[in-house]
C-alpha angles and dihedrals in degrees: 000000000000125000132210094206140053122187122204128205123176146148091230097110121210102265093088133044097255096107092045091052091054091047090049094053091051092047093050094049100036108018095170094054116099122224129217118195109216094184140315093191099083105139107263112280092352099141095176093053090050092048092050094046091052097042093049092050107041096074088065097047127087116263102286152142105272115204116192128181122187097136122161088161095058112146094020130101092281111120130243110223146183111219119203114213130176092257104035148326129285126203128191146080121331095240103111095276097113105040100078089052090048089055090047088053093057102281142303117292104172143326136215135197118249094233107129108109094205091061095059132057115290092245115042121200116218090225106037109057090145089071101030104036114012101040093049090047091052091049094049091047091050088053090055106266107152117246090233089061090070097064147294125329120274111215102177110048118188112257128196118239113266111260115253119260126162126175122198131167105287094358138078124185119191140169116238111247103187144344114219132213091274095051094254110154113225115203129205088232121097134208088265089061090050090051091051089055092052092225119153142154115013116007138171119248112203133197124173088267108041147000119227127194106236136183121225102232147147104246142005096267091060085088132044121264110288094021125112131241133193108215143155109263128216091271093055095254128122112256138179120224136173114220104245093355146063120280089192091059094044094048098032090231130151139166117307092016121120126251124193125200119195138178093240108083116214119194118223 
């Protein structure tokens, strides 16, 4: 099956030429295929952030080959893989980055190792598999090369640990998944977890550093400027925002840290 689109997600940033090199490889091999950049601002080596950014975006993209590179293990024994999902293909390192997106695309069907030398660049750098392995693989897949032509099946893909969430009466504890460009803090917890806790109205959101009185609302303008709101974000997760400000800065929270929400508001 051929594809008209390739999406690209990396932690490369835009200061250097890394993204352009990947685009160039795709353009030379598959000039008619169009490329969508999901993001290149994943925090360096933050696999979970990259996985969440990709998984929360792919349902809104055309059916495509999705290449993702957040790869602190580049050049080691970790595998490069193509993952076949119900709604598309995913290419990248086997480090947990691709599986959430595969689930978002209808579920994992099969996976294959990127082992065939003729389907990568002739010279492969030990530190730039995005250019030399993953971008060529995405281009060949978009042109209709079968995933099984790349190598043998991979039965046990690496999965990231499930983020921590615990709901108790009057209390919800959740790991932070991501912090976006605006400083909004996305939690692993969902509205169902909030319902299990029985929390409503005004609550207290705690980090290790501070506790902030917060309103459970629908959107940012449900609270005055400078106040905080607990809401359901566009990905269906609970998130904390400050109207006109940064919840991450106010709370001192970042990815993988723990946030606690209680029924006893505490003013700061």
